PDB file of C-alpha atoms in Angstrom:
ATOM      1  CA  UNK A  30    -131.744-105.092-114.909  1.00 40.00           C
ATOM      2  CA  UNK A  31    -128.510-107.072-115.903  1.00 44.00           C
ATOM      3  CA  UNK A  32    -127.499-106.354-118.925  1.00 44.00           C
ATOM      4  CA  UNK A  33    -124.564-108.255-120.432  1.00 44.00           C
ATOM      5  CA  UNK A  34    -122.094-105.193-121.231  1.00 44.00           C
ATOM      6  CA  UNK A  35    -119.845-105.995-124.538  1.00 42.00           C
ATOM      7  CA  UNK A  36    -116.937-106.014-122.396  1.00 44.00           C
ATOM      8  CA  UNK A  37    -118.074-109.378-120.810  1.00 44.00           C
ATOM      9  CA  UNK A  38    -119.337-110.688-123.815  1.00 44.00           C
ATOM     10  CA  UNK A  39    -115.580-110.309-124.997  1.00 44.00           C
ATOM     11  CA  UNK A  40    -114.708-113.164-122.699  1.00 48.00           C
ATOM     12  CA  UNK A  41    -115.043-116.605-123.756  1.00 54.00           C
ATOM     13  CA  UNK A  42    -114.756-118.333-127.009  1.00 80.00           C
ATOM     14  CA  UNK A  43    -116.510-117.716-130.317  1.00 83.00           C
ATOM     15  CA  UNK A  44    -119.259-120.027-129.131  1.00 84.00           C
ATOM     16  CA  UNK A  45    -119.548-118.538-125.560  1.00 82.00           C
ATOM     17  CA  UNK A  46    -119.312-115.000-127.589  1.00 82.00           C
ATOM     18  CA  UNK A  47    -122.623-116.012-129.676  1.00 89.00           C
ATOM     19  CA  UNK A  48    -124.441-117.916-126.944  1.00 88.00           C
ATOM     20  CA  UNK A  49    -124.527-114.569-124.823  1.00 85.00           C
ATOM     21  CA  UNK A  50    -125.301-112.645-128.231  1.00 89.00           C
ATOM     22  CA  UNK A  51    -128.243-114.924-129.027  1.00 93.00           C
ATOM     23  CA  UNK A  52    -129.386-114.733-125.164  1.00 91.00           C
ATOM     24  CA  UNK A  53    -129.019-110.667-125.006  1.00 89.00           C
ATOM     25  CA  UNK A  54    -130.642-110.645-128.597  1.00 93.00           C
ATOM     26  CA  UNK A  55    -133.804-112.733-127.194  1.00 95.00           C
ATOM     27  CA  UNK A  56    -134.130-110.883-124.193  1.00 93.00           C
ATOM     28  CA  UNK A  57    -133.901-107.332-125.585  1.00 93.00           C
ATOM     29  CA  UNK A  58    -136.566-108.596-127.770  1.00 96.00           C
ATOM     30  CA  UNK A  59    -138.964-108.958-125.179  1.00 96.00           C
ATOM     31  CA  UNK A  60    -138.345-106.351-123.336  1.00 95.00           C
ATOM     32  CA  UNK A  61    -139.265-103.991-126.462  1.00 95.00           C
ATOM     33  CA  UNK A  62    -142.409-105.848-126.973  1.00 97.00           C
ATOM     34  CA  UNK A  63    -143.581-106.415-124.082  1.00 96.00           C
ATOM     35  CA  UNK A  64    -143.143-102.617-123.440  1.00 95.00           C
ATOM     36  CA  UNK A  65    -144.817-101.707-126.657  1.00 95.00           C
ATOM     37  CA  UNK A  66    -147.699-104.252-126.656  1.00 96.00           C
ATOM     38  CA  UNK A  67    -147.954-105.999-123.151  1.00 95.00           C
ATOM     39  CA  UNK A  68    -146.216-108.730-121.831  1.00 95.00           C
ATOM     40  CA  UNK A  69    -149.754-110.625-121.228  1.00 95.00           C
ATOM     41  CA  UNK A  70    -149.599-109.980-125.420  1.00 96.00           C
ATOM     42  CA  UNK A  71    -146.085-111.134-126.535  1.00 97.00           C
ATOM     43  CA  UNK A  72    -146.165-114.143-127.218  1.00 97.00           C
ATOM     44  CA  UNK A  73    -142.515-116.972-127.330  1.00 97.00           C
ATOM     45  CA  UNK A  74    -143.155-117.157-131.245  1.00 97.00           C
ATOM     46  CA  UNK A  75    -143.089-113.586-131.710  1.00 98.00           C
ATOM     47  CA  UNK A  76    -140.284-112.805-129.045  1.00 97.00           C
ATOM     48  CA  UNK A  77    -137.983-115.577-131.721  1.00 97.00           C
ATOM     49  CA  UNK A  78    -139.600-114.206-134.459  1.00 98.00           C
ATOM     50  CA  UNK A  79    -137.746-110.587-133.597  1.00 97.00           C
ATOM     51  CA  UNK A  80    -134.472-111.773-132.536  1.00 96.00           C
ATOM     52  CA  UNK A  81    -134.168-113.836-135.949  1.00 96.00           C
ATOM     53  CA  UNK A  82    -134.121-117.179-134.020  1.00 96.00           C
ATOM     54  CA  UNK A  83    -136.553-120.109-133.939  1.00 97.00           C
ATOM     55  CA  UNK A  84    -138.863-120.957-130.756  1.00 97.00           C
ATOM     56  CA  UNK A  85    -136.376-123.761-129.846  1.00 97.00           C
ATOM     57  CA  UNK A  86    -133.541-121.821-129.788  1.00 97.00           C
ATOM     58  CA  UNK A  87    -135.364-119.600-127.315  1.00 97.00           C
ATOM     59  CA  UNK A  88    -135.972-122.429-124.858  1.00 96.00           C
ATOM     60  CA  UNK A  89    -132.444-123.315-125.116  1.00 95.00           C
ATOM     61  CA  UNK A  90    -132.373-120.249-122.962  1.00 92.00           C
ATOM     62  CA  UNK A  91    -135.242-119.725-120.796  1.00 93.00           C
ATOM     63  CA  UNK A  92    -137.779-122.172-119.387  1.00 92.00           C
ATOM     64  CA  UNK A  93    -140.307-119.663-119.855  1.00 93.00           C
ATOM     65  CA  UNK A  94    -141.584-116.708-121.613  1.00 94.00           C
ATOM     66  CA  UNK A  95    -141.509-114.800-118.288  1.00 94.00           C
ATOM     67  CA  UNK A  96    -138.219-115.906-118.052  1.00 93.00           C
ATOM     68  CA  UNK A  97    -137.221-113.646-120.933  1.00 93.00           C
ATOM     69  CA  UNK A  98    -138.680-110.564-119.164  1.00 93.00           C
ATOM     70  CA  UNK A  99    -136.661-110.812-115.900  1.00 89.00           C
ATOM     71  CA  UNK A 100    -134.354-112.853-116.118  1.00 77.00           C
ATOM     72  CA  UNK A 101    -131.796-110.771-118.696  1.00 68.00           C
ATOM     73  CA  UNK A 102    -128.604-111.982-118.157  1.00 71.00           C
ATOM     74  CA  UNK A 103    -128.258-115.440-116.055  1.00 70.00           C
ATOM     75  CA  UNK A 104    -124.435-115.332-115.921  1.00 76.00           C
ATOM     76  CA  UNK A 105    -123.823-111.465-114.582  1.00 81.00           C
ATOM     77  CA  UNK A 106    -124.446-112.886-111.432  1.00 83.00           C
ATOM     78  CA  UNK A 107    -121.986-115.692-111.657  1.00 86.00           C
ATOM     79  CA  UNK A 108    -119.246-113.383-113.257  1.00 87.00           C
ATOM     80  CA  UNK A 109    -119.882-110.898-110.539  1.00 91.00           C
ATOM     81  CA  UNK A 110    -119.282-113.492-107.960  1.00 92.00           C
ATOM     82  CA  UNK A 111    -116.045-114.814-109.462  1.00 93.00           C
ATOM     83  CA  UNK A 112    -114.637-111.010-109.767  1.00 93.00           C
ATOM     84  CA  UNK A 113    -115.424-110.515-106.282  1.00 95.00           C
ATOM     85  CA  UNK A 114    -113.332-114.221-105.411  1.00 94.00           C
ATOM     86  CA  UNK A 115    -110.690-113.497-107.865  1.00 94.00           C
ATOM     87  CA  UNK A 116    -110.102-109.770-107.177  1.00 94.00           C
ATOM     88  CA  UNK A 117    -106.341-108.551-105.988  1.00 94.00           C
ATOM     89  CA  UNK A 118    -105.892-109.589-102.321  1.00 91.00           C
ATOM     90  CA  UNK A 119    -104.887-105.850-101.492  1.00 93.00           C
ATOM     91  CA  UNK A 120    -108.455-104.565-102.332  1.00 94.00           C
ATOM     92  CA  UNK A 121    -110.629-103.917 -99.535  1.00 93.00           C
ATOM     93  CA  UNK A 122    -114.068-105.553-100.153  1.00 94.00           C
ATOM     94  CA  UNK A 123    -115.924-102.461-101.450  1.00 94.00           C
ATOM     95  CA  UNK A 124    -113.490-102.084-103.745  1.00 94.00           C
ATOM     96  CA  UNK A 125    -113.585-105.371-105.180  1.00 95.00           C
ATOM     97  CA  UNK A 126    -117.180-104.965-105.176  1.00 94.00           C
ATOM     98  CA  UNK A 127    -117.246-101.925-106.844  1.00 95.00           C
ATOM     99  CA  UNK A 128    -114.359-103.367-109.163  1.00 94.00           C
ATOM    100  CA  UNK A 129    -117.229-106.473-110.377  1.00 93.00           C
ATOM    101  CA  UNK A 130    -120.385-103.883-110.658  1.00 93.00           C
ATOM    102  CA  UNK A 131    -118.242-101.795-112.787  1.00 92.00           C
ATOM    103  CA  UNK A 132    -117.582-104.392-115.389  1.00 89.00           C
ATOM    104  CA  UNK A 133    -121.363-105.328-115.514  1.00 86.00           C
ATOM    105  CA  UNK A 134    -122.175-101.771-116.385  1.00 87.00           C
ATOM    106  CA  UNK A 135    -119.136-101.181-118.550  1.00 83.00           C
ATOM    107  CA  UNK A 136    -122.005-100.359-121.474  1.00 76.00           C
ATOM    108  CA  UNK A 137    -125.006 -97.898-119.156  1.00 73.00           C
ATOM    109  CA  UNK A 138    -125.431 -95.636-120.805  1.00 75.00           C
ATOM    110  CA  UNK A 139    -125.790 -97.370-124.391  1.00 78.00           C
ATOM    111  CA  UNK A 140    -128.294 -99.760-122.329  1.00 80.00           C
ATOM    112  CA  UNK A 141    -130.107 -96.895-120.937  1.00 82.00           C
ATOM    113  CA  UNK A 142    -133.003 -96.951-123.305  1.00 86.00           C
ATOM    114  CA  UNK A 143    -133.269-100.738-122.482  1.00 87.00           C
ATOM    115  CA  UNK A 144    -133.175-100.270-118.679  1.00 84.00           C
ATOM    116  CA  UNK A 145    -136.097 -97.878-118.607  1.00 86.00           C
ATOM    117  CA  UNK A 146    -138.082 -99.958-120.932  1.00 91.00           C
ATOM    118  CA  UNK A 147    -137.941-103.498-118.808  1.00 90.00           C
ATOM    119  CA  UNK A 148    -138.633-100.970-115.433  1.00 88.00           C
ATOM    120  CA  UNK A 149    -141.825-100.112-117.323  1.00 91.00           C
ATOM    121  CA  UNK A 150    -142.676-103.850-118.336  1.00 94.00           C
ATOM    122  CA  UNK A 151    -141.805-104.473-114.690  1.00 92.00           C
ATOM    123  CA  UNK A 152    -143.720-102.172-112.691  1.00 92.00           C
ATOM    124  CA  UNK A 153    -146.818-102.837-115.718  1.00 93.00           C
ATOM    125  CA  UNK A 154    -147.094-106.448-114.308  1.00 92.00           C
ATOM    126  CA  UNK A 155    -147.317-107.053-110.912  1.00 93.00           C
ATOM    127  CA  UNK A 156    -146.295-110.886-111.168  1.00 93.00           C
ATOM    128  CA  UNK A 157    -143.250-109.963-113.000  1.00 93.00           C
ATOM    129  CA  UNK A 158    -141.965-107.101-110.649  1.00 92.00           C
ATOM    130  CA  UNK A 159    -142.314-109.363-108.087  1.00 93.00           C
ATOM    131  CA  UNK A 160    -140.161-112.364-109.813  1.00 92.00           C
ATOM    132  CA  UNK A 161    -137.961-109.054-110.703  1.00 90.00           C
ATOM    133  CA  UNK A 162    -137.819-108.728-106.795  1.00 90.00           C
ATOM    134  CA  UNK A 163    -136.995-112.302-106.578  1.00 89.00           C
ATOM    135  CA  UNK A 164    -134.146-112.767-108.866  1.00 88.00           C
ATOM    136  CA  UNK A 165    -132.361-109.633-107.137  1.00 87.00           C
ATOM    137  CA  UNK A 166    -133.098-110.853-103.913  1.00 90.00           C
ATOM    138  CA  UNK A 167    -131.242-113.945-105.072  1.00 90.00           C
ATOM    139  CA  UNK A 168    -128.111-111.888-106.749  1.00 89.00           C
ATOM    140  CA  UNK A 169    -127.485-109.956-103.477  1.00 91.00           C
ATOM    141  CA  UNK A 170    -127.628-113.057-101.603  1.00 92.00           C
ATOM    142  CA  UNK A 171    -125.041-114.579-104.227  1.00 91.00           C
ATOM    143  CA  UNK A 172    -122.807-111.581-103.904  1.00 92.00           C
ATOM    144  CA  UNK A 173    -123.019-111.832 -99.872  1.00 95.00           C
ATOM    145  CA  UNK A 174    -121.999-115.084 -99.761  1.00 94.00           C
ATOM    146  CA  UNK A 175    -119.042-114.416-102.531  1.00 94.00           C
ATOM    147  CA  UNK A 176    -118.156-111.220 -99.948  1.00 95.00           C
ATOM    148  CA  UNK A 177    -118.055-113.791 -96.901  1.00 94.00           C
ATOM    149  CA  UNK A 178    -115.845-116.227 -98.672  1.00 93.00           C
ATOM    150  CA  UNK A 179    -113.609-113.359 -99.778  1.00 92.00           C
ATOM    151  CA  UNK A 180    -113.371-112.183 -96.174  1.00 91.00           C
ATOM    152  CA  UNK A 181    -112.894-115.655 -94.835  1.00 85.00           C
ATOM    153  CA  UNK A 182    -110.045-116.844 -97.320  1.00 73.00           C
ATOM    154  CA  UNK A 183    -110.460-120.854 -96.736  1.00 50.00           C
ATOM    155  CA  UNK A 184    -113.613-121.300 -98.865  1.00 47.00           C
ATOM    156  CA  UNK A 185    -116.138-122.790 -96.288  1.00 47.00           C
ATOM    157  CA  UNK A 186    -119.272-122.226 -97.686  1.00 48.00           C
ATOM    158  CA  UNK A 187    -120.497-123.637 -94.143  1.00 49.00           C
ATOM    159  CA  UNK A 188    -121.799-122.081 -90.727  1.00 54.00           C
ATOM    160  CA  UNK A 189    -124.407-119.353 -90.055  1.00 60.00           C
ATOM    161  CA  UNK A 190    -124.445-118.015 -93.642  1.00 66.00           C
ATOM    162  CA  UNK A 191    -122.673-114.856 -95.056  1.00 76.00           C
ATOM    163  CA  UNK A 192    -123.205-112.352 -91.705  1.00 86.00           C
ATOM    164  CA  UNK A 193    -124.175-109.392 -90.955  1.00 92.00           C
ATOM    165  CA  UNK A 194    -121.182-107.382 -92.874  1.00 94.00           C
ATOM    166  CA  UNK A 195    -121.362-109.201 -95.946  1.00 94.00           C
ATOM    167  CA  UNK A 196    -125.158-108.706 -96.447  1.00 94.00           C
ATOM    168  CA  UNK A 197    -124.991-105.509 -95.809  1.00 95.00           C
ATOM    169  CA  UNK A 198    -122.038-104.695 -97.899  1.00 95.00           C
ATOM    170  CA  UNK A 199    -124.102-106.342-100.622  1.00 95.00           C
ATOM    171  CA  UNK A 200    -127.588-104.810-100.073  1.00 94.00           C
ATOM    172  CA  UNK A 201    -125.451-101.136 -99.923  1.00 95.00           C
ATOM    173  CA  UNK A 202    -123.521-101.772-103.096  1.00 93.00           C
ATOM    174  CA  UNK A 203    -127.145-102.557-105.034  1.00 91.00           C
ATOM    175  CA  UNK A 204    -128.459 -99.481-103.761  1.00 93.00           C
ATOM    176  CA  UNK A 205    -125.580 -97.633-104.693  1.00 93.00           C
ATOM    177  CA  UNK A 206    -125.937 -98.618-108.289  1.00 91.00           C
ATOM    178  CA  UNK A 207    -129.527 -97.881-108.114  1.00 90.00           C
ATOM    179  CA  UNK A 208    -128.970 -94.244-106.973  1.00 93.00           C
ATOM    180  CA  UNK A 209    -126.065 -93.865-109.621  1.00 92.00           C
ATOM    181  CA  UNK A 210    -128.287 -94.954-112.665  1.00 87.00           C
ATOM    182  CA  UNK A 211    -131.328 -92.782-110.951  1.00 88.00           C
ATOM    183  CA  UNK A 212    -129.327 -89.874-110.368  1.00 91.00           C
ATOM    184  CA  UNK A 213    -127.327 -90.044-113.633  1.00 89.00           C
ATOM    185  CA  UNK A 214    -130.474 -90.301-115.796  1.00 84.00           C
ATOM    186  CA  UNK A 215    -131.450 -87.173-114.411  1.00 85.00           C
ATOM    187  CA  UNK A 216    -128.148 -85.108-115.015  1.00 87.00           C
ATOM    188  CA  UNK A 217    -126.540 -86.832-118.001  1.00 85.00           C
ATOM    189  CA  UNK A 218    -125.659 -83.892-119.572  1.00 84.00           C
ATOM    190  CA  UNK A 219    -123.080 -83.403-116.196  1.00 89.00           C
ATOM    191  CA  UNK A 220    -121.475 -86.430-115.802  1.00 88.00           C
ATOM    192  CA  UNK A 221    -120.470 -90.031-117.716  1.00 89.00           C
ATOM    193  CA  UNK A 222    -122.355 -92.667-115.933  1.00 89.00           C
ATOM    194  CA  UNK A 223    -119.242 -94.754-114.685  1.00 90.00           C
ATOM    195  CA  UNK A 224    -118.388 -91.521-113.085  1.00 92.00           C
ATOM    196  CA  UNK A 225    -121.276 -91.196-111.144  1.00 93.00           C
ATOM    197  CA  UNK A 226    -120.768 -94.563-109.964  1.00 93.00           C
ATOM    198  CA  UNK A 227    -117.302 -93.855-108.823  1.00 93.00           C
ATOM    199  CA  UNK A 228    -118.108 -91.113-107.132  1.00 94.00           C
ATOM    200  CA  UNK A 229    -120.874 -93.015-105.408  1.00 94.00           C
ATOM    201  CA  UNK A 230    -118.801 -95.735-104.072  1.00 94.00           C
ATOM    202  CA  UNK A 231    -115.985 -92.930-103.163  1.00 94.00           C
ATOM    203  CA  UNK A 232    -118.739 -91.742-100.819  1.00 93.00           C
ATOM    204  CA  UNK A 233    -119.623 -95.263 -99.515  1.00 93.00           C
ATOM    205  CA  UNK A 234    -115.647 -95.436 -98.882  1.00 92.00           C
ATOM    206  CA  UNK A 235    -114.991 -92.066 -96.946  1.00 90.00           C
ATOM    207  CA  UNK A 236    -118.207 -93.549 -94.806  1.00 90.00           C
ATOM    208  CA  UNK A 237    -120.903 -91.483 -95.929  1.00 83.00           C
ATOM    209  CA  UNK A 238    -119.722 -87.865 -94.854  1.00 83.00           C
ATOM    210  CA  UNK A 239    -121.835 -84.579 -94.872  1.00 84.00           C
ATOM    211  CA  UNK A 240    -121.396 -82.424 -98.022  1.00 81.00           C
ATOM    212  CA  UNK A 241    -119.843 -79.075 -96.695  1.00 81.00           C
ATOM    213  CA  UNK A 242    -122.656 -76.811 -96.158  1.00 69.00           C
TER     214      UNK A 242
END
């Protein structure tokens, strides 16, 4: 799930501040409903209703109620891609990678809560888990191509797409969050979240070595 973290709703202006507010407002919204009632139940007029907006506010930001239950933050992806550009030259592309993810999930573990909850609206609807499937599909693609660009320096967005490296830099670094937020959930007593991470992507670095025995 991409959830806007309050570190990247710092950036901006006032009125890019309260557009992502409004947005993250909406879409928490429906998450809790839908996880409470149904998302077959929730209804556009009650998802406004809760976030103290009106119905065409809401369509100001999604063209559909579904929408609202997948896709959570259109503009991680984006701001991903342009940390991943605009990263220091000197950074090898994991790290600038790792760099970008870590700014998304600045806020984890105050978004936990909210993570587990759209999993279960998810994984309760099969045509939403598979749109869910869909829009990630589409940010790993995003953050191969941003990877292949990085790598390539000139900006030619043309050829034989990203290649092999960048796609599989990308599809590693998204299960390396995955595993972080799994394994962190289940020990967060041991360890801060961005730690876990970290250490993670300090593993990914060192190329994936045995633990001593």
């Amino acid at each position: 799930m991409q959830l806007m973290s309050e570190k990247s709703a710092a950036g901006g202006g006032l009125r890019e501040r309260k557009k992502r507010a409004t947005r993250a407002a909406l879409a928490e919204a429906a998450v809790r409903l839908a996880a409470e009632h149904g998302a077959d139940k929730v209804t556009v007029e009650a998802i406004s209703a809760a976030a103290g907006v009106s119905v065409r506010t809401f369509f100001n930001y999604f063209e559909s109620r579904d929408d609202a239950f997948v896709v959570v933050d259109a503009d991680a992806g984006a701001r991903m891609r342009r940390a991943v550009l605009e990263a220091p030259a000197e950074l090898s592309p994991l790290a600038a990678l790792r760099e970008a993810m870590a700014a998304e999930l600045a806020e984890a573990e105050q978004q936990h809560e909210l993570w587990r909850l759209h999993a279960k609206v998810l994984h309760a609807s099969p045509h939403l888990l598979a749109r869910g499937v869909g829009a990630h599909m589409e940010a790993e693609a995003d953050l191969a191509d941003a990877i292949a660009l990085r790598l390539r320096g000139d900006g030619d967005t043309h050829g034989d797409g990203p290649g092999l490296y960048p796609r599989l830099l990308a599809a590693v670094a998204g299960a390396a969050v995955r595993t972080s937020m799994d394994h962190w959930s289940a020990h967060q007593e041991e360890a801060a979240f961005l730690d876990v991470f970290h250490e993670v992507f300090t593993l990914l670095a060192a190329g994936l070595p045995a633990p001593p025995a």
